[in-house]
Short mmCIF file of C-alpha atoms in Angstrom, two decimals:
data_model
loop_
_atom_site.label_atom_id
_atom_site.label_comp_id
_atom_site.label_asym_id
_atom_site.label_seq_id
_atom_site.Cartn_x
_atom_site.Cartn_y
_atom_site.Cartn_z
CA MET A 1 0.05 0.03 -0.07
CA ASP A 2 1.46 3.38 -0.89
CA VAL A 3 1.24 6.36 1.40
CA GLU A 4 1.25 9.75 -0.32
CA ARG A 5 2.86 12.46 1.91
CA ILE A 6 1.35 15.96 1.19
CA ASP A 7 2.80 19.11 2.66
CA LEU A 8 -0.05 21.45 3.57
CA PRO A 9 1.57 24.98 3.74
CA GLY A 10 0.58 26.86 7.03
CA ILE A 11 -1.17 23.72 8.30
CA GLY A 12 1.13 20.68 8.48
CA THR A 13 1.36 17.36 6.68
CA SER A 14 -1.23 14.82 5.35
CA HIS A 15 -0.42 11.14 4.78
CA VAL A 16 -3.06 9.71 2.45
CA VAL A 17 -3.86 6.01 1.50
CA THR A 18 -5.88 5.21 -1.59
CA THR A 19 -8.05 2.00 -1.08
CA ALA A 20 -8.57 -0.66 -3.75
CA ARG A 21 -11.84 1.00 -4.44
CA GLY A 22 -10.48 4.36 -4.94
CA ARG A 23 -11.38 6.07 -1.62
CA ARG A 24 -8.80 8.31 -0.11
CA ILE A 25 -8.31 8.35 3.61
CA GLY A 26 -5.76 10.33 5.42
CA ILE A 27 -4.24 11.58 8.66
CA VAL A 28 -3.59 15.34 8.76
CA SER A 29 -0.94 16.34 11.31
CA HIS A 30 -1.23 19.98 12.06
CA ARG A 31 1.76 21.83 13.08
CA THR A 32 0.01 22.55 16.43
CA GLY A 33 0.06 18.88 17.25
CA ARG A 34 -3.52 18.26 16.33
CA ARG A 35 -4.19 15.23 14.13
CA ASP A 36 -7.39 14.51 12.18
CA LEU A 37 -8.56 11.44 10.37
CA VAL A 38 -9.99 12.58 6.98
CA VAL A 39 -12.14 10.75 4.40
CA TYR A 40 -12.02 12.59 1.03
CA ASP A 41 -14.78 13.06 -1.45
CA LYS A 42 -14.61 10.36 -4.15
CA GLU A 43 -15.60 12.94 -6.77
CA ASP A 44 -13.25 15.75 -5.58
CA PRO A 45 -10.12 14.16 -3.89
CA ASP A 46 -9.12 17.55 -2.37
CA THR A 47 -12.35 17.85 -0.40
CA SER A 48 -13.11 16.04 2.84
CA VAL A 49 -16.42 14.57 3.51
CA VAL A 50 -15.65 13.50 7.17
CA SER A 51 -13.05 14.75 9.49
CA VAL A 52 -12.50 13.30 13.09
CA ALA A 53 -10.01 14.82 15.57
CA LEU A 54 -7.69 12.13 17.01
CA SER A 55 -5.27 12.06 19.91
CA ALA A 56 -1.60 11.28 19.21
CA ASP A 57 -2.25 7.61 20.52
CA GLU A 58 -5.37 7.18 18.25
CA ALA A 59 -3.55 8.52 15.23
CA ASN A 60 -0.58 6.02 15.86
CA ALA A 61 -3.02 3.15 16.34
CA ILE A 62 -4.87 3.76 13.12
CA ALA A 63 -1.48 4.19 11.32
CA GLU A 64 -0.29 0.85 12.64
CA TYR A 65 -3.57 -0.79 11.79
CA LEU A 66 -3.20 0.31 8.24
CA GLY A 67 0.12 -1.33 8.17
CA THR A 68 1.97 1.84 7.41
CA ALA A 69 4.66 2.15 9.94
CA ARG A 70 6.16 4.96 7.90
CA ILE A 71 3.22 7.25 8.89
CA VAL A 72 4.12 6.59 12.47
CA GLU A 73 7.72 7.47 11.88
CA GLN A 74 6.94 10.58 9.88
CA LEU A 75 4.52 11.86 12.54
CA ALA A 76 7.17 11.26 15.34
CA GLU A 77 9.75 13.03 13.02
CA MET A 78 7.54 15.99 12.52
CA GLN A 79 7.30 16.61 16.32
CA ARG A 80 10.89 15.90 16.82
CA GLN A 81 12.40 17.98 14.05
CA VAL A 82 16.02 18.96 15.04
CA ALA A 83 15.61 19.71 18.94
CA GLY A 84 12.86 22.26 18.76
CA LEU A 85 13.70 23.72 15.30
CA VAL A 86 10.70 23.72 12.97
CA THR A 87 10.59 24.45 9.26
CA GLU A 88 7.22 25.54 7.81
CA GLN A 89 6.11 26.64 4.31
CA LEU A 90 3.45 29.37 4.56
CA VAL A 91 1.40 30.73 1.68
CA LEU A 92 1.15 34.54 1.59
CA ALA A 93 -2.58 34.86 1.15
CA ALA A 94 -4.09 37.53 -1.17
CA GLY A 95 -5.32 40.26 1.29
CA SER A 96 -2.27 39.84 3.57
CA PRO A 97 -1.05 43.05 4.93
CA TYR A 98 2.37 42.26 3.34
CA ASP A 99 1.17 41.48 -0.16
CA GLY A 100 3.17 43.96 -2.30
CA ARG A 101 5.43 45.06 0.56
CA THR A 102 9.04 44.09 1.35
CA LEU A 103 10.30 41.24 3.46
CA GLY A 104 12.02 43.89 5.68
CA ASP A 105 8.50 45.44 6.28
CA THR A 106 7.51 42.28 8.30
CA ARG A 107 10.35 42.58 10.81
CA ALA A 108 9.58 38.80 11.17
CA ARG A 109 12.91 37.91 12.90
CA THR A 110 12.77 40.77 15.32
CA ARG A 111 9.08 40.22 16.11
CA THR A 112 8.96 36.46 16.32
CA GLY A 113 12.46 35.08 16.50
CA ALA A 114 11.86 33.04 13.48
CA SER A 115 13.61 33.61 10.09
CA ILE A 116 12.23 33.70 6.57
CA VAL A 117 14.90 31.71 4.73
CA ALA A 118 13.36 31.32 1.28
CA VAL A 119 10.60 32.23 -0.86
CA VAL A 120 9.13 30.14 -3.65
CA ARG A 121 7.29 32.00 -6.40
CA GLY A 122 6.03 29.78 -9.24
CA ASN A 123 8.98 27.65 -10.25
CA ASP A 124 11.62 30.05 -8.93
CA VAL A 125 13.21 29.60 -5.46
CA ILE A 126 14.63 32.78 -3.86
CA ALA A 127 16.97 31.53 -1.17
CA SER A 128 18.00 33.94 1.50
CA PRO A 129 15.89 36.82 0.29
CA ARG A 130 17.08 40.32 1.09
CA PRO A 131 15.05 42.82 3.24
CA ASP A 132 14.22 44.76 -0.04
CA PHE A 133 12.68 41.58 -1.55
CA GLY A 134 9.04 42.27 -2.57
CA LEU A 135 6.47 39.85 -1.37
CA LEU A 136 3.38 38.86 -3.53
CA ALA A 137 0.22 36.95 -2.83
CA ASN A 138 0.68 33.24 -3.36
CA ASP A 139 4.38 33.34 -2.50
CA LEU A 140 5.32 30.24 -0.49
CA VAL A 141 7.41 31.57 2.36
CA VAL A 142 9.81 29.16 4.10
CA VAL A 143 10.20 29.78 7.75
CA VAL A 144 12.66 28.29 10.17
CA GLY A 145 12.46 28.77 14.06
CA THR A 146 10.80 27.46 17.18
CA ALA A 147 7.20 26.27 16.77
CA ALA A 148 6.08 29.46 18.71
CA GLY A 149 8.28 31.59 16.29
CA VAL A 150 6.93 29.95 13.17
CA GLU A 151 3.40 30.28 14.54
CA GLY A 152 4.12 33.97 15.13
CA VAL A 153 5.23 34.43 11.51
CA ALA A 154 2.16 32.72 10.21
CA THR A 155 -0.03 35.12 12.29
CA LEU A 156 2.09 38.17 11.23
CA LEU A 157 1.71 37.32 7.50
CA THR A 158 -2.14 36.89 8.04
CA ASP A 159 -2.98 39.59 10.39
CA GLY A 160 0.08 42.04 10.34
#
C-alpha cells in the first residue's frame, strides 16, 4: 500500500492512503500537534467529507492498523524535528497586509525570533531573500524557528 505524503503549507502534513476501491483516507498532522482522520470525497479528492479529531495515540494506532509504520515514523519525526527547530512553508494569502510590501517590512525575525529563509514563487526559489525583496500573494514563504516563532510568523503574515 502506498502512502502519499502531502505538505499543507500553513497547516502541516497529510498522509493519504488510496483504497482498492479508490477512496482516499488520510491523517492530517497539524503543526499545532492536532491530528485529524479525514475521508475525502470520491468525486473531488481535495475535499473532505468526514473529519475526526484524533489524539496522538489514536492516530498512531490507526497508522499501525493500516500497516503503514512509515506514517508513525513521519508523525514522530515531525514532532521531533531537530531539537525544537521547526521548518514550515506558509502561503502569503491575497489580502495579507504584506502582499506587495518588502520582506523587511515584516520585521519577522525581530518580532517572532523565526527567520524567513526562502520564498518560492512559481517555479523560482529565492534563497536567503534580502530585506528589500518584494512579497506577493501566493508566494510560498519558508520559515525556520521554534514552533512558537513559526506560528508567530504565520499570524504576522495573515494579520499584520
